[in-house]
Structures are given as structure tokens and as C-alpha cells.
Amino acid sequence: MTSDFKVTPWETTGEVDYERLIKDFGVEKITDTLLKKIEKHAGELHYFLRRKIFFAHRDMNWLLEKYEKGEKFFLYTGRGPSGKTHLGHLVPYIFTKWIQDKFDVELYYQLTDDEKFLFKQDMSLEDTNSLAYENAKDFMALGFNPKKTHIIIDSEYSGKLYPQAIKVAKKLTFSTVKSVFGLNDSSNVGQIFFTTIQAVPAFLPSVLKGKNIPCLIPHAIDQDPHFRITRDILPKLGYYKPASIQSVFLPPLEGIAGKMSSSEGQAVYLTDSPNEVRKKIMKYAFSGGKDTVEEHRKKGGNTDIDISYQWLRFFEPDDRKLANIKEKYESGQMLTGEIKQILVDKINKFLEVLKKNREKAEKSVEKCILRD
Ligand code: TYM
């Protein structure tokens, strides 16, 4: 494990040491005791929890205590619309959907077209805004309950967001923003202000309903710096600190360092055809197999670095099937071409369902968008 890695909301590089991030970010590891509590309420554990894909949290115990006392929470998650949705984005969403189903709660989904306009030099607000609508369809295709899902497109909901964002802004100094996000004197002022907008959905339902409602934010660990700030400020405004739960990254095809992203390397998109998926995986998925078939049969492959296996941890929910693949690959019975084929089939089946759902989702998106 190298110690040279970086995780910020806008950039992830190097081989991420999650244990170190727990310390550096100050999140808590998810313990077996917490898992038991979640299981007690949900009736089962999602495989992302069983496999520690969701590995850390802030204040989940508090949130569940409130829930036990009859105080329901709401969910909040989001997306920065800078491109097409890839499989990595789905990791927090798949989990969010499970929580919505198991706890029967409301969900707020923020599309930060303002953020991506401010941070991407080559994108206009029209670009990011129209991508927000595409991303929203991908999101709804996962099957969120449209009656309980509310979509916020930042540039179109500013009447409600802005008055709350400036309350956050008044409690936040430039020096905090610089130190938390690594922004500097050359950053544009929109970038400096932006985190206040991402803070708002964590308490907006409390504002709208006129009472404090607990909030749970599922996301991958890179977004935590925003919510560290949010958690510091909300009590000063009279609201609860939001609870949060963090996942690891779906690694890029090319190897376990970094995260799958559109800006670097190959990503698999929801819109990829079955043939494109096959080609990308066959060509780019880093193999933990040995150089020759002979050697592989003798010594077996390394699942710790084999991307096909690592991706199956995210997309094969059946523990027994996954264990069987691991055993066969590590013992050399299964070759790299075979494990890649298993992954190709799995992803293509998954995407086929999403593509069908997406057509239906187009209608529900409009109904779910909150308007000023
Ligand atoms: P964005 O669009 O960068 O990412 C959307 C969500 O996907 C997660 N993510 C990943 N998870 C696993 N593996 C990956 N390879 C991977 N790449 C991205 C991100 O952590 C995120 O949860 N500023 C935010 C948008 C936002 C938001 C929120 C996100 C607004 N409010 C509340 C989470 C929660 C952004 O640009 O996300």
C-alpha cells in the first residue's frame, strides 16, 4: 500500500488507504454492533454492508436511536452533472434505494449544475443543466419511489436554496474553505461559496416542514469534507447535524488505484451497449492472473488486485456465488478470460434492466423536481 494518495471532492488519485482516511477525515468505522442495529430495523443487511463497501459513518447510532423513538429521518444524496452516469456513481445510489425501501423514508436528490459550471472551465451552465436532467433519469431508473423522492436542480431552485445558503455562508470563513478543500486565492469566488449550497438539503426539509428532522447522507468518502463543514455549522443555526455513511470507491478498470471517473481512464457508462461493455472489460480490466496459463493453473490469480473480481464484489449480490468465483480463480481453476466473461454478463444484465426502467423513469423525473 502506497502512502501517496489524495482524496478531495474534486480529485482522487493513488491507492486509497481507507484506514488512514478514517483517521484523517475523523469518520467512524462501521462496527459489528452498528451492523446488528441496522439489521434489526431493516430485517437484513445489504451486501454493501456485509462486504464493508460502506465502511464508515458519522452519527449513525444517534440516527437509529431517534428512529427507534419514532423520529423518522430523511435521506439526502446527490450528483454533480459533468457527464454521463457511470457505474461508480451507482454505488451510493444502490445503497440509498435500499435504505429508502427498508426504512420507508423521503429522499432529496441534489443536482449541482452550479458546482460543475463553476469547477469545469470548459462547461457552460446550459451544458451542466441539461446533463442534470439526464443524470436524474439514470437515478430514477434505479427504482426510487417517485412519491417519496424530491429532486433539486440547484440553478432552478435558487429561491429556496439561496436564503438558507447565505445563513451557512455567514458562519463559514474563507480560511476554513481554503484549508478543508485546498482552494486558494486564485479560486473563483463561486467555488469558495459553493459548499454552502451543498449544505442546504441537509436541513431544507426541516425549514420547509417547520420542525427538526434527522438527515442521513449516503455518499462515497470523497464528499465528506462538505459534510464536515455542514455538521459544524448546522447546530449554530438551530438544526441537527446530519448523519452520514461513506462507501469506498468502485476502482477504475485499469487497476485498484484511484476511483472510476469520467475524467481519467475508461469508465463504464449506463448508456454503453453490451458490446462496448464487453470490449472495455476484456481490453482494460486489470488482471490478477499469472502471465501464462500454465503458471496460472499452478499458482492461481490474485483477487486483491484483479479488477473483475473487485467489481463482482460490487455487482454480484450472492455471497455464495462470489465465494465460489474467488476460490476457483485463486486456485487457478478459473482463468482471467473466464472471470472477465462472468463480469461482462453480470454488468450487461444489470444495464439491460436499467435501460428499460430509464424509459419509464423519464416521466417520473418531472414530477419529482422541486420548483420554487
Ligand atoms: P459526483 O457527481 O462526483 O458523484 C456522485 C456520487 O457518486 C460517488 N462516486 C463514487 N462512488 C463510488 N465509486 C466511484 N468511483 C465514485 N465516483 C463518484 C460520489 O461520492 C457521490 O456520492 N458535489 C457532489 C454532488 C452532491 C452530493 C450531495 C453527493 C451534491 N449533494 C450529497 C453526495 C451527497 C458531486 O459532484 O458528486
PDB file of N, CA and C in Angstrom, residues 100-139:
ATOM      1  N   GLN A 100     -34.083   3.595   1.468  1.00  0.00           N
ATOM      2  CA  GLN A 100     -35.428   4.157   1.265  1.00  0.00           C
ATOM      3  C   GLN A 100     -36.486   3.057   1.402  1.00  0.00           C
ATOM      4  N   ASP A 101     -36.210   1.912   0.787  1.00  0.00           N
ATOM      5  CA  ASP A 101     -37.170   0.808   0.841  1.00  0.00           C
ATOM      6  C   ASP A 101     -37.329   0.258   2.261  1.00  0.00           C
ATOM      7  N   LYS A 102     -36.201   0.028   2.917  1.00  0.00           N
ATOM      8  CA  LYS A 102     -36.255  -0.642   4.233  1.00  0.00           C
ATOM      9  C   LYS A 102     -36.822   0.259   5.316  1.00  0.00           C
ATOM     10  N   PHE A 103     -36.532   1.555   5.247  1.00  0.00           N
ATOM     11  CA  PHE A 103     -36.962   2.469   6.310  1.00  0.00           C
ATOM     12  C   PHE A 103     -38.152   3.333   5.887  1.00  0.00           C
ATOM     13  N   ASP A 104     -38.543   3.178   4.613  1.00  0.00           N
ATOM     14  CA  ASP A 104     -39.693   3.903   4.082  1.00  0.00           C
ATOM     15  C   ASP A 104     -39.595   5.410   4.341  1.00  0.00           C
ATOM     16  N   VAL A 105     -38.523   5.999   3.814  1.00  0.00           N
ATOM     17  CA  VAL A 105     -38.277   7.418   4.112  1.00  0.00           C
ATOM     18  C   VAL A 105     -38.227   8.277   2.840  1.00  0.00           C
ATOM     19  N   GLU A 106     -38.390   9.578   3.070  1.00  0.00           N
ATOM     20  CA  GLU A 106     -38.302  10.569   1.985  1.00  0.00           C
ATOM     21  C   GLU A 106     -36.841  10.725   1.558  1.00  0.00           C
ATOM     22  N   LEU A 107     -36.657  11.107   0.296  1.00  0.00           N
ATOM     23  CA  LEU A 107     -35.301  11.270  -0.222  1.00  0.00           C
ATOM     24  C   LEU A 107     -35.186  12.578  -0.996  1.00  0.00           C
ATOM     25  N   TYR A 108     -34.117  13.304  -0.744  1.00  0.00           N
ATOM     26  CA  TYR A 108     -33.812  14.532  -1.506  1.00  0.00           C
ATOM     27  C   TYR A 108     -32.558  14.266  -2.323  1.00  0.00           C
ATOM     28  N   TYR A 109     -32.647  14.563  -3.623  1.00  0.00           N
ATOM     29  CA  TYR A 109     -31.536  14.300  -4.545  1.00  0.00           C
ATOM     30  C   TYR A 109     -31.126  15.629  -5.170  1.00  0.00           C
ATOM     31  N   GLN A 110     -29.890  16.053  -4.863  1.00  0.00           N
ATOM     32  CA  GLN A 110     -29.433  17.368  -5.353  1.00  0.00           C
ATOM     33  C   GLN A 110     -28.558  17.222  -6.595  1.00  0.00           C
ATOM     34  N   LEU A 111     -28.889  17.979  -7.635  1.00  0.00           N
ATOM     35  CA  LEU A 111     -28.067  18.012  -8.844  1.00  0.00           C
ATOM     36  C   LEU A 111     -27.373  19.369  -8.919  1.00  0.00           C
ATOM     37  N   THR A 112     -26.063  19.350  -8.717  1.00  0.00           N
ATOM     38  CA  THR A 112     -25.318  20.596  -8.560  1.00  0.00           C
ATOM     39  C   THR A 112     -24.802  21.096  -9.915  1.00  0.00           C
ATOM     40  N   ASP A 113     -25.733  21.556 -10.748  1.00  0.00           N
ATOM     41  CA  ASP A 113     -25.310  22.097 -12.053  1.00  0.00           C
ATOM     42  C   ASP A 113     -24.474  23.371 -11.860  1.00  0.00           C
ATOM     43  N   ASP A 114     -24.745  24.098 -10.743  1.00  0.00           N
ATOM     44  CA  ASP A 114     -23.935  25.286 -10.412  1.00  0.00           C
ATOM     45  C   ASP A 114     -22.485  24.891 -10.126  1.00  0.00           C
ATOM     46  N   GLU A 115     -22.314  23.824  -9.327  1.00  0.00           N
ATOM     47  CA  GLU A 115     -20.961  23.369  -8.964  1.00  0.00           C
ATOM     48  C   GLU A 115     -20.143  23.029 -10.208  1.00  0.00           C
ATOM     49  N   LYS A 116     -20.728  22.232 -11.071  1.00  0.00           N
ATOM     50  CA  LYS A 116     -19.954  21.766 -12.225  1.00  0.00           C
ATOM     51  C   LYS A 116     -19.670  22.913 -13.191  1.00  0.00           C
ATOM     52  N   PHE A 117     -20.588  23.868 -13.278  1.00  0.00           N
ATOM     53  CA  PHE A 117     -20.316  25.077 -14.065  1.00  0.00           C
ATOM     54  C   PHE A 117     -19.123  25.833 -13.466  1.00  0.00           C
ATOM     55  N   LEU A 118     -19.092  25.952 -12.153  1.00  0.00           N
ATOM     56  CA  LEU A 118     -18.031  26.726 -11.505  1.00  0.00           C
ATOM     57  C   LEU A 118     -16.669  26.030 -11.530  1.00  0.00           C
ATOM     58  N   PHE A 119     -16.700  24.699 -11.494  1.00  0.00           N
ATOM     59  CA  PHE A 119     -15.427  23.969 -11.388  1.00  0.00           C
ATOM     60  C   PHE A 119     -14.886  23.465 -12.721  1.00  0.00           C
ATOM     61  N   LYS A 120     -15.713  23.403 -13.754  1.00  0.00           N
ATOM     62  CA  LYS A 120     -15.241  22.878 -15.048  1.00  0.00           C
ATOM     63  C   LYS A 120     -15.111  24.045 -16.016  1.00  0.00           C
ATOM     64  N   GLN A 121     -13.888  24.404 -16.299  1.00  0.00           N
ATOM     65  CA  GLN A 121     -13.640  25.594 -17.133  1.00  0.00           C
ATOM     66  C   GLN A 121     -14.354  25.530 -18.480  1.00  0.00           C
ATOM     67  N   ASP A 122     -14.447  24.320 -19.040  1.00  0.00           N
ATOM     68  CA  ASP A 122     -14.968  24.214 -20.402  1.00  0.00           C
ATOM     69  C   ASP A 122     -16.479  23.965 -20.460  1.00  0.00           C
ATOM     70  N   MET A 123     -17.172  24.037 -19.333  1.00  0.00           N
ATOM     71  CA  MET A 123     -18.616  23.745 -19.375  1.00  0.00           C
ATOM     72  C   MET A 123     -19.452  24.989 -19.119  1.00  0.00           C
ATOM     73  N   SER A 124     -20.524  25.147 -19.930  1.00  0.00           N
ATOM     74  CA  SER A 124     -21.445  26.258 -19.689  1.00  0.00           C
ATOM     75  C   SER A 124     -22.532  25.786 -18.727  1.00  0.00           C
ATOM     76  N   LEU A 125     -23.275  26.738 -18.180  1.00  0.00           N
ATOM     77  CA  LEU A 125     -24.372  26.374 -17.277  1.00  0.00           C
ATOM     78  C   LEU A 125     -25.456  25.597 -18.039  1.00  0.00           C
ATOM     79  N   GLU A 126     -25.610  25.917 -19.316  1.00  0.00           N
ATOM     80  CA  GLU A 126     -26.589  25.176 -20.134  1.00  0.00           C
ATOM     81  C   GLU A 126     -26.168  23.711 -20.238  1.00  0.00           C
ATOM     82  N   ASP A 127     -24.853  23.489 -20.421  1.00  0.00           N
ATOM     83  CA  ASP A 127     -24.348  22.100 -20.506  1.00  0.00           C
ATOM     84  C   ASP A 127     -24.666  21.333 -19.224  1.00  0.00           C
ATOM     85  N   THR A 128     -24.283  21.931 -18.095  1.00  0.00           N
ATOM     86  CA  THR A 128     -24.418  21.177 -16.840  1.00  0.00           C
ATOM     87  C   THR A 128     -25.903  21.016 -16.487  1.00  0.00           C
ATOM     88  N   ASN A 129     -26.693  22.025 -16.843  1.00  0.00           N
ATOM     89  CA  ASN A 129     -28.121  21.937 -16.541  1.00  0.00           C
ATOM     90  C   ASN A 129     -28.786  20.826 -17.359  1.00  0.00           C
ATOM     91  N   SER A 130     -28.422  20.718 -18.636  1.00  0.00           N
ATOM     92  CA  SER A 130     -29.104  19.663 -19.412  1.00  0.00           C
ATOM     93  C   SER A 130     -28.593  18.280 -18.986  1.00  0.00           C
ATOM     94  N   LEU A 131     -27.326  18.199 -18.562  1.00  0.00           N
ATOM     95  CA  LEU A 131     -26.837  16.916 -18.034  1.00  0.00           C
ATOM     96  C   LEU A 131     -27.568  16.533 -16.740  1.00  0.00           C
ATOM     97  N   ALA A 132     -27.951  17.551 -15.967  1.00  0.00           N
ATOM     98  CA  ALA A 132     -28.671  17.271 -14.712  1.00  0.00           C
ATOM     99  C   ALA A 132     -29.938  16.459 -15.004  1.00  0.00           C
ATOM    100  N   TYR A 133     -30.649  16.820 -16.078  1.00  0.00           N
ATOM    101  CA  TYR A 133     -31.873  16.084 -16.427  1.00  0.00           C
ATOM    102  C   TYR A 133     -31.557  14.650 -16.837  1.00  0.00           C
ATOM    103  N   GLU A 134     -30.466  14.457 -17.579  1.00  0.00           N
ATOM    104  CA  GLU A 134     -30.076  13.095 -17.993  1.00  0.00           C
ATOM    105  C   GLU A 134     -29.689  12.266 -16.769  1.00  0.00           C
ATOM    106  N   ASN A 135     -28.878  12.883 -15.889  1.00  0.00           N
ATOM    107  CA  ASN A 135     -28.448  12.177 -14.675  1.00  0.00           C
ATOM    108  C   ASN A 135     -29.645  11.814 -13.789  1.00  0.00           C
ATOM    109  N   ALA A 136     -30.636  12.702 -13.753  1.00  0.00           N
ATOM    110  CA  ALA A 136     -31.820  12.438 -12.923  1.00  0.00           C
ATOM    111  C   ALA A 136     -32.577  11.211 -13.434  1.00  0.00           C
ATOM    112  N   LYS A 137     -32.620  11.047 -14.769  1.00  0.00           N
ATOM    113  CA  LYS A 137     -33.308   9.873 -15.335  1.00  0.00           C
ATOM    114  C   LYS A 137     -32.562   8.589 -14.958  1.00  0.00           C
ATOM    115  N   ASP A 138     -31.214   8.650 -15.029  1.00  0.00           N
ATOM    116  CA  ASP A 138     -30.420   7.469 -14.640  1.00  0.00           C
ATOM    117  C   ASP A 138     -30.701   7.097 -13.192  1.00  0.00           C
ATOM    118  N   PHE A 139     -30.786   8.138 -12.373  1.00  0.00           N
ATOM    119  CA  PHE A 139     -31.003   7.933 -10.942  1.00  0.00           C
ATOM    120  C   PHE A 139     -32.362   7.276 -10.696  1.00  0.00           C
TER     121      PHE A 139
END
